[in-house]
PDB file of C-alpha atoms in Angstrom:
ATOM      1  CA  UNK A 289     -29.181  31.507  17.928  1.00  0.00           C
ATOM      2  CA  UNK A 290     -31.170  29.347  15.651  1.00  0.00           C
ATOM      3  CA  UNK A 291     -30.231  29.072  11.923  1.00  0.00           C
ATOM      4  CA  UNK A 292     -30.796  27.560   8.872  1.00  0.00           C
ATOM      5  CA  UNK A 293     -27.812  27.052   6.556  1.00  0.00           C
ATOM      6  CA  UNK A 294     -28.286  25.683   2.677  1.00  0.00           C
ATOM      7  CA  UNK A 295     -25.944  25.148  -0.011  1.00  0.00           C
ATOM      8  CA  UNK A 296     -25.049  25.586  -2.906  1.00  0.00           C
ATOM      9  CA  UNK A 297     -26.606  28.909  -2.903  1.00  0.00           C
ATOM     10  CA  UNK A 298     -26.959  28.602  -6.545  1.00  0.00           C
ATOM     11  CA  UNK A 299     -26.130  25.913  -9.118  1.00  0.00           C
ATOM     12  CA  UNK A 300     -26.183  25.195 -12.602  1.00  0.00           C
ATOM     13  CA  UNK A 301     -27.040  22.247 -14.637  1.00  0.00           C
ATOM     14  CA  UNK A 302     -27.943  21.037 -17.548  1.00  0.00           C
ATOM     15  CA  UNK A 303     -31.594  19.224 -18.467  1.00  0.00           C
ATOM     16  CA  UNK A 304     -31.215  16.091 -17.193  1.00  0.00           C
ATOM     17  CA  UNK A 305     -28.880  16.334 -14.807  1.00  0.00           C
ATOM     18  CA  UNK A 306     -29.744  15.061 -11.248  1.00  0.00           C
ATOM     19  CA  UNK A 307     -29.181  17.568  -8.225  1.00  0.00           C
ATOM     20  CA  UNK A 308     -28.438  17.403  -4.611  1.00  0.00           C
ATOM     21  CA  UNK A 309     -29.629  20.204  -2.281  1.00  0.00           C
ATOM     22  CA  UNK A 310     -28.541  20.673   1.128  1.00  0.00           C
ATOM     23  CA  UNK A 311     -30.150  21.916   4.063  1.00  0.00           C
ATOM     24  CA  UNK A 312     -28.442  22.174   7.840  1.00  0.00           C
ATOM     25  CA  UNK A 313     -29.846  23.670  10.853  1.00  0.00           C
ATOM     26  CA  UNK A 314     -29.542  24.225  14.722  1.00  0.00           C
ATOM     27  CA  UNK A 315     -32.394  25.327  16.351  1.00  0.00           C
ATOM     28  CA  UNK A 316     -33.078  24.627  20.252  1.00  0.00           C
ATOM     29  CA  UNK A 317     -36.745  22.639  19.586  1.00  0.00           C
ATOM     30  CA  UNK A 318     -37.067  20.887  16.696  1.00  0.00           C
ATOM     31  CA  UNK A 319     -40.464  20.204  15.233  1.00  0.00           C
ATOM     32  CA  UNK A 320     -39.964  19.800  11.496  1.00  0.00           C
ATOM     33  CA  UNK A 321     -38.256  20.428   8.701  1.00  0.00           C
ATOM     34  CA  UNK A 322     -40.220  21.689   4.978  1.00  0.00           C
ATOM     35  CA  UNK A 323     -38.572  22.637   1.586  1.00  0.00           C
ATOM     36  CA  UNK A 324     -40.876  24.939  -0.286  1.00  0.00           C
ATOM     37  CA  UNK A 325     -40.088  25.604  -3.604  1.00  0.00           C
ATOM     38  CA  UNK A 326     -40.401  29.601  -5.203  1.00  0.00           C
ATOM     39  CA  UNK A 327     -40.549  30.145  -8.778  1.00  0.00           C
ATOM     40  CA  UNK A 328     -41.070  33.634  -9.164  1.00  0.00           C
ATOM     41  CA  UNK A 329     -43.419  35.067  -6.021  1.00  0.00           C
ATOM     42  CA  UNK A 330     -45.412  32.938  -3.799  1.00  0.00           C
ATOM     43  CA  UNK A 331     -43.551  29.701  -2.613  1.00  0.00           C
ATOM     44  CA  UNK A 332     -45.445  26.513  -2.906  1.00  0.00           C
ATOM     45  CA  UNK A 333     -44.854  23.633  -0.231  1.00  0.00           C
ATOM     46  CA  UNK A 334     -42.957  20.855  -1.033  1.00  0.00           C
ATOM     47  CA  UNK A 335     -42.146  18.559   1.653  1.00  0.00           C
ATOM     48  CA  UNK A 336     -42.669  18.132   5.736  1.00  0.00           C
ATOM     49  CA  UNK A 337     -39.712  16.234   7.216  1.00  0.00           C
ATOM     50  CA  UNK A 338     -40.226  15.015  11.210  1.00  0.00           C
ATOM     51  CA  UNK A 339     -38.652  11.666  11.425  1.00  0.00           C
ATOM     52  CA  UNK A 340     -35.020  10.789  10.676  1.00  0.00           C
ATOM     53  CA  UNK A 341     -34.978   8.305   7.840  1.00  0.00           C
ATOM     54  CA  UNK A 342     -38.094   8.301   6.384  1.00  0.00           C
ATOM     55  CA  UNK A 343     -37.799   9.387   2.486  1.00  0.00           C
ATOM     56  CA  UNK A 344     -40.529  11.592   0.965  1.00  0.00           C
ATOM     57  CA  UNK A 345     -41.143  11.022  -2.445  1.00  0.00           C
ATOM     58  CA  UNK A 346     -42.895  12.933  -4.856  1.00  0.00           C
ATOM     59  CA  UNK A 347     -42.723  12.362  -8.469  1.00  0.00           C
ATOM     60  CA  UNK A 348     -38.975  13.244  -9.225  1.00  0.00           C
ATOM     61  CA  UNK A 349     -38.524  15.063  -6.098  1.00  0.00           C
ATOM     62  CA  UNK A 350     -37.350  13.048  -2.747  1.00  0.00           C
ATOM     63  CA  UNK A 351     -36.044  14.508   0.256  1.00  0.00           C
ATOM     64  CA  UNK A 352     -34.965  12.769   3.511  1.00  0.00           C
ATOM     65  CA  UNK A 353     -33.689  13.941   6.775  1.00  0.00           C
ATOM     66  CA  UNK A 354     -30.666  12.979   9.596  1.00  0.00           C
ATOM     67  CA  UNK A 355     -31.656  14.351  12.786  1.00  0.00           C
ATOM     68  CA  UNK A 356     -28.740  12.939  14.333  1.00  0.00           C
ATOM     69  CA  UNK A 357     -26.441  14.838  11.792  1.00  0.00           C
ATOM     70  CA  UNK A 358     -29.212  17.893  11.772  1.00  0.00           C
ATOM     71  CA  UNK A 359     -29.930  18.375   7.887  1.00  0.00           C
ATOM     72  CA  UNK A 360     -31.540  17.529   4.876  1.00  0.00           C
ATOM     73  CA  UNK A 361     -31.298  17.256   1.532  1.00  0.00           C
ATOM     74  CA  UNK A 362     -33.678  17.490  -1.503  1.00  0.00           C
ATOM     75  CA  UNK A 363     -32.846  15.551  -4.399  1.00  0.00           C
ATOM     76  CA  UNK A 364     -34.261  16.009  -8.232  1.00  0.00           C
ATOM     77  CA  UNK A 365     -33.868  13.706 -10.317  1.00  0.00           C
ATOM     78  CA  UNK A 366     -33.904  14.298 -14.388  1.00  0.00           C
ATOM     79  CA  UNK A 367     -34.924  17.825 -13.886  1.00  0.00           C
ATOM     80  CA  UNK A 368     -36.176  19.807 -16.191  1.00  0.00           C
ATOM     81  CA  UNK A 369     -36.582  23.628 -17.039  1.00  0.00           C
ATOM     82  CA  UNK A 370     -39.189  24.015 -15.406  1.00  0.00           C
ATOM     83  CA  UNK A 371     -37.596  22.763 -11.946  1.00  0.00           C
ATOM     84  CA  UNK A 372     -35.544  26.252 -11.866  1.00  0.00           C
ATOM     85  CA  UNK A 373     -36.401  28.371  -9.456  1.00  0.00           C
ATOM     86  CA  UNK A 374     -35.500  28.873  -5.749  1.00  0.00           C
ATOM     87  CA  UNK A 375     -35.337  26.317  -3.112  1.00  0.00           C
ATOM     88  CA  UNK A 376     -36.612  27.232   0.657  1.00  0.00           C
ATOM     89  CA  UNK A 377     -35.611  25.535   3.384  1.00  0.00           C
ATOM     90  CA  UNK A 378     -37.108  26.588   6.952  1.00  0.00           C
ATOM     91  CA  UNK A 379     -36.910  24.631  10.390  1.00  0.00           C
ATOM     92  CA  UNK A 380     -40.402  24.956  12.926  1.00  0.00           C
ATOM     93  CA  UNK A 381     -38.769  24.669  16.066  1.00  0.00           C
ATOM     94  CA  UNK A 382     -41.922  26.812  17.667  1.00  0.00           C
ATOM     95  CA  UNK A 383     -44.425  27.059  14.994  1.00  0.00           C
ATOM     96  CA  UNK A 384     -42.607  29.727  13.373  1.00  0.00           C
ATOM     97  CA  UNK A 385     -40.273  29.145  10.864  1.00  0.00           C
ATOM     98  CA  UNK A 386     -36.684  30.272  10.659  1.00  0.00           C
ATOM     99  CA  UNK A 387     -35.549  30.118   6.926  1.00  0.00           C
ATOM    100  CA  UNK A 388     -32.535  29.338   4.954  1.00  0.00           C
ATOM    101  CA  UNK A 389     -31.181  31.975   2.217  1.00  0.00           C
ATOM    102  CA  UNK A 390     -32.423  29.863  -0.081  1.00  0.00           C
ATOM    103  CA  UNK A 391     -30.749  27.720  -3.512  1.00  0.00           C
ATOM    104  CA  UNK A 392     -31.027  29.165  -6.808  1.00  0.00           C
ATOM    105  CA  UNK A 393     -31.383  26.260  -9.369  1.00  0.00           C
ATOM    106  CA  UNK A 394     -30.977  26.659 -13.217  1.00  0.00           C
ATOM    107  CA  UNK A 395     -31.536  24.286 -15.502  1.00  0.00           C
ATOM    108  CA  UNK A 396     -29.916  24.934 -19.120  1.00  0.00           C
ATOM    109  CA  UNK A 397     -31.628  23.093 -21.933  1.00  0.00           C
TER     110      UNK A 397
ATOM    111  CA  UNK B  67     -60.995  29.327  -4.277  1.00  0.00           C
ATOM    112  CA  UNK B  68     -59.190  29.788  -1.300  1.00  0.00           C
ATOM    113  CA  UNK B  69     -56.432  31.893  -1.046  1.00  0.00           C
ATOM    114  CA  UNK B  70     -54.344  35.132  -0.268  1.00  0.00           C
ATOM    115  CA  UNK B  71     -53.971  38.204  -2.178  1.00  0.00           C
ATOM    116  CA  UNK B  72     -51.589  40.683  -1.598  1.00  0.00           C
ATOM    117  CA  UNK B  73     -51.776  44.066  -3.206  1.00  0.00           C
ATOM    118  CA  UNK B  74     -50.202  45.990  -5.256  1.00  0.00           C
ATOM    119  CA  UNK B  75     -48.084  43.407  -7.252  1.00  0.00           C
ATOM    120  CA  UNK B  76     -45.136  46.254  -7.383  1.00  0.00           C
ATOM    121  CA  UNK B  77     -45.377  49.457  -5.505  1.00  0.00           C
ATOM    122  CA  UNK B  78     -42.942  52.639  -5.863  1.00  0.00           C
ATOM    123  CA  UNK B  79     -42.828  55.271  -2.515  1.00  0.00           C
ATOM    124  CA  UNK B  80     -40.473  58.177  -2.637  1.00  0.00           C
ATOM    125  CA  UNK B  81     -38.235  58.985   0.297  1.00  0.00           C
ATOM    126  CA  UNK B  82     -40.010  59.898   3.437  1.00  0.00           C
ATOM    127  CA  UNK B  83     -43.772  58.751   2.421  1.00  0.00           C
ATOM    128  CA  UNK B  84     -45.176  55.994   4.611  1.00  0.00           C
ATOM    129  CA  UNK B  85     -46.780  53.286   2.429  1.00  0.00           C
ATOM    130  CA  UNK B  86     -49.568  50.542   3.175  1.00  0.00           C
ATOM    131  CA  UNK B  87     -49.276  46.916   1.880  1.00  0.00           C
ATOM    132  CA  UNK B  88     -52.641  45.175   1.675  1.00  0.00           C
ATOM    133  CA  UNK B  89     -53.105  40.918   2.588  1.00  0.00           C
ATOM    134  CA  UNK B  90     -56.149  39.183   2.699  1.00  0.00           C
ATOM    135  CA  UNK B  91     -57.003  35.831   3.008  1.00  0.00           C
ATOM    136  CA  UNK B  92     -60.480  33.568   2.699  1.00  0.00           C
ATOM    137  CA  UNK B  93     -58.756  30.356   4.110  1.00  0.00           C
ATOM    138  CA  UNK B  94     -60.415  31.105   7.500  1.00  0.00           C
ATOM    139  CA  UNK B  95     -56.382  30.801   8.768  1.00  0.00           C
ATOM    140  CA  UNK B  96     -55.963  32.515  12.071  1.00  0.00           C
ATOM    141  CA  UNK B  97     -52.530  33.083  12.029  1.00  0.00           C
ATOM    142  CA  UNK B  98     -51.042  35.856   9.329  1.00  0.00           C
ATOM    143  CA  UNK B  99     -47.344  36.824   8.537  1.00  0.00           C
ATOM    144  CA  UNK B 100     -45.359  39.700   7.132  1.00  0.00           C
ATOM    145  CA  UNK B 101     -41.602  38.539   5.546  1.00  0.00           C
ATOM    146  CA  UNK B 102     -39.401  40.670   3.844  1.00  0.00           C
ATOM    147  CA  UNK B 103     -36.875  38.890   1.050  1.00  0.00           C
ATOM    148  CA  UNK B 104     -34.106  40.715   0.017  1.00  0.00           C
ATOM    149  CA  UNK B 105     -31.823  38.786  -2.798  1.00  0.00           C
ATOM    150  CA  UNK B 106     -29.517  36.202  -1.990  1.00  0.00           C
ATOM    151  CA  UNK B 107     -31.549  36.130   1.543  1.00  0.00           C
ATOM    152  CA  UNK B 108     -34.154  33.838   3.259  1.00  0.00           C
ATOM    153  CA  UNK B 109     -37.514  35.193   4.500  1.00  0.00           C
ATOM    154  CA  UNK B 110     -37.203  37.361   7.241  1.00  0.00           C
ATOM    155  CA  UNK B 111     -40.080  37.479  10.222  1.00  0.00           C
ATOM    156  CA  UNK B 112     -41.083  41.086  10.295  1.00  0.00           C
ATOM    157  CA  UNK B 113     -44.540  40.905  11.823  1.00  0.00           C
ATOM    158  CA  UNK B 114     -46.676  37.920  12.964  1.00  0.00           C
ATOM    159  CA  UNK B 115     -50.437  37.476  14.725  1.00  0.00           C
ATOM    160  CA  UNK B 116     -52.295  34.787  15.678  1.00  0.00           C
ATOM    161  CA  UNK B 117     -55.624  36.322  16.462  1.00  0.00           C
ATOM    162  CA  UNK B 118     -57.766  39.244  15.681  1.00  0.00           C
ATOM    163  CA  UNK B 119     -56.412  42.417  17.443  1.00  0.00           C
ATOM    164  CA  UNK B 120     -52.983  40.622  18.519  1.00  0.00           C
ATOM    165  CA  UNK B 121     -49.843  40.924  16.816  1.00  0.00           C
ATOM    166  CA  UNK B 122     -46.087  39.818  17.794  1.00  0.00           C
ATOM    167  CA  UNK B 123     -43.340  41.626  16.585  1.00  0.00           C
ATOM    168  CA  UNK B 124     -40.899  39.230  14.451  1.00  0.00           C
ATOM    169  CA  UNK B 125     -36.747  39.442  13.813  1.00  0.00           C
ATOM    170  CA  UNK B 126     -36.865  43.013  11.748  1.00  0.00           C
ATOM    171  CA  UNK B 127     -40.315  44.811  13.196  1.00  0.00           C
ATOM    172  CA  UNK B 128     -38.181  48.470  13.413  1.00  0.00           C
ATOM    173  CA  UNK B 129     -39.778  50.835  11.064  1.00  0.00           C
ATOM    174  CA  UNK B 130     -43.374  48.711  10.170  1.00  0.00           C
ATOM    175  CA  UNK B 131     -46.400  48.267  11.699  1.00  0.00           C
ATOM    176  CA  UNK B 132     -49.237  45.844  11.224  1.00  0.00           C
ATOM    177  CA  UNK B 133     -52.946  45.864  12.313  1.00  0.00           C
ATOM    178  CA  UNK B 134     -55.124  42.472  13.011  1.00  0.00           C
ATOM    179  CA  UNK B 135     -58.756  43.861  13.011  1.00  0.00           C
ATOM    180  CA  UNK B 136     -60.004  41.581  10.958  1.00  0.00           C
ATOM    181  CA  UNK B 137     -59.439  37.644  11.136  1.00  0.00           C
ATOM    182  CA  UNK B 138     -58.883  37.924   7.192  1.00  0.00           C
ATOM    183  CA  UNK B 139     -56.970  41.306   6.929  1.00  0.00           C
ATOM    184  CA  UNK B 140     -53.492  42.217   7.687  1.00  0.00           C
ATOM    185  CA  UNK B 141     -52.106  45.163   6.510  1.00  0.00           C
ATOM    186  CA  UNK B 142     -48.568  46.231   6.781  1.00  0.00           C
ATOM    187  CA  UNK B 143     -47.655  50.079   6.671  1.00  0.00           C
ATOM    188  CA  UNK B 144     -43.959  50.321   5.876  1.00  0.00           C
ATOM    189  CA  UNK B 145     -43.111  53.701   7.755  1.00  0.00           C
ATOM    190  CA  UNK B 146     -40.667  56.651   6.718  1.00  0.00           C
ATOM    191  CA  UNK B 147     -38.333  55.126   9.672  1.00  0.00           C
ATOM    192  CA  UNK B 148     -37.424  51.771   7.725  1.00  0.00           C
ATOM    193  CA  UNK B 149     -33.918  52.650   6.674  1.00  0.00           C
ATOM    194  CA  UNK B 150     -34.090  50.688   3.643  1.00  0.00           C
ATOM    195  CA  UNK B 151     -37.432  49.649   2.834  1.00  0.00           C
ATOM    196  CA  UNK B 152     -36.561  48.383  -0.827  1.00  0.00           C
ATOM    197  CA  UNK B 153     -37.147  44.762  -0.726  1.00  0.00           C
ATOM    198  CA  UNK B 154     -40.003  41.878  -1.665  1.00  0.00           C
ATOM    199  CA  UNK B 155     -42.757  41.622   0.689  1.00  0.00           C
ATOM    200  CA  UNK B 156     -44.527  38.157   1.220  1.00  0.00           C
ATOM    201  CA  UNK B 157     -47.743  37.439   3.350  1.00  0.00           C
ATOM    202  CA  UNK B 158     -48.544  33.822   4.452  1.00  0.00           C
ATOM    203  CA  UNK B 159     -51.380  32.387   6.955  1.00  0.00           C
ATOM    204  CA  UNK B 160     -51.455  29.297   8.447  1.00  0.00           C
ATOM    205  CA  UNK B 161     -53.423  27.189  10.978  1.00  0.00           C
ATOM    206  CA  UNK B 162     -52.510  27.791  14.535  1.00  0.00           C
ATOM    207  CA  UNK B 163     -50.403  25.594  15.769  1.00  0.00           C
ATOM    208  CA  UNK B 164     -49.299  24.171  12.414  1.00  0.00           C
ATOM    209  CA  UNK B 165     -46.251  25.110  10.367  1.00  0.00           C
ATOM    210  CA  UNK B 166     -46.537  22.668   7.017  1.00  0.00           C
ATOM    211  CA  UNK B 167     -49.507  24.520   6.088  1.00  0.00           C
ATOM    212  CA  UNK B 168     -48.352  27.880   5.213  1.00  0.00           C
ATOM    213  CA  UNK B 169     -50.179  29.343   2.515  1.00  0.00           C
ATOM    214  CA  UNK B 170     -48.028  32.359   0.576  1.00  0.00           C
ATOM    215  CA  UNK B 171     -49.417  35.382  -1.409  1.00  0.00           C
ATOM    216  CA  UNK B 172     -47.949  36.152  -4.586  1.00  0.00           C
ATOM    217  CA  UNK B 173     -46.186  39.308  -2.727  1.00  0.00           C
ATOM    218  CA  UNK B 174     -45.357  42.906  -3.307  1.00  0.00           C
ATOM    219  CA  UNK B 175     -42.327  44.109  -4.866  1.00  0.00           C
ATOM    220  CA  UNK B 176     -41.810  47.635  -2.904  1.00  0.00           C
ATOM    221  CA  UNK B 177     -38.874  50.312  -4.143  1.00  0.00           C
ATOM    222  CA  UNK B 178     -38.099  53.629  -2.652  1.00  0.00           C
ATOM    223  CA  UNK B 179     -36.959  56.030  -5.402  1.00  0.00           C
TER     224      UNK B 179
END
């Protein structure tokens, strides 16, 4: 059966603080990997991972992905308050996504 | 601007009372989904189509039912037979054949009282 496994499920840190997210998976087809990021309702996209290796970079958020090892992580780096919220991660092994529970994230100021 | 709307934001049904979530979208997507979060809990496949007047059942379909008349429109009717039908309701469309472009709705927040 195809899963998607991510830890912490939540975490808390202080302003500042940089934070590692994990992301495992085994599906039977693999297409891609994406982190989507949910503040309070609609999640927003975040990332597309397809290729083992290659970092994806944007601003103070970088995620990379080992499809040898089958995961991923999402880092942020000096987060802030307004990075809490919940981190999605889902796997497209078929064009439709199997999702992870999720990471809560709070930032303390 | 393009987008989805879901309707009502937060929705209360009493025991026994069917109850009809609304989703529309003006992205011209063919593709439309129904997920169901519950806390502590990923999203949750409960209905999925991919054209007008075709629909697929997802990984929790018992006790909903969807309609695709409408490229832009896809309801979801949460029947009397869901067991526990309290739970956050999200809508997304997407290109066919495409997964990074999944658009969400801001979802409905549904509780049986």
């Amino acid at each position: 059966e195809d899963k998607v496994v991510q830890s912490p499920l939540s975490l808390v840190v202080h302003e500042g603080d940089t934070v590692t997210l994990n992301c495992s998976y085994e599906v039977t087809n693999f297409r891609s990997l994406l982190w989507y990021k949910q503040e309070k309702k609609a999640p927003t996209f975040l990332f597309m991972l397809t290729s083992s290796g290659i970092e994806k970079k944007s601003g103070r958020l970088s995620s990379i992905l080992d499809k040898k090892e089958l995961f991923s992580i999402l880092n942020i780096t000096a987060t802030q308050t307004g990075d809490s919220a919940v981190y999605l991660c889902a796997v497209d092994p078929n064009y439709q996504l199997i999702w992870g529970a999720g990471t809560k994230l709070i930032i303390k100021p | 601007d393009g987008g989805i709307t879901q309707s009502p934001k937060y929705l209360f049904r009493k025991e026994g009372q069917n109850v009809t979530l609304s989703c529309e979208q003006n992205l011209n997507h063919d593709a439309m989904y129904w997920y169901r979060q519950d806390p502590g809990q990923g999203l949750r496949l409960i209905y999925y189509s991919q054209i007008v007047n075709d629909f697929q059942k997802g990984d929790i379909a018992e006790g909903y039912s969807v309609s695709r008349e409408k490229k832009e429109s896809f309801p979801l009717t949460v029947t009397s037979a869901q067991k526990n039908p309290t739970a956050f309701y999200l809508c997304a469309s997407s290109i066919v054949g495409t997964s990074y472009g999944y658009t969400f709705g801001s979802g409905t927040r549904l509780t049986v009282v």
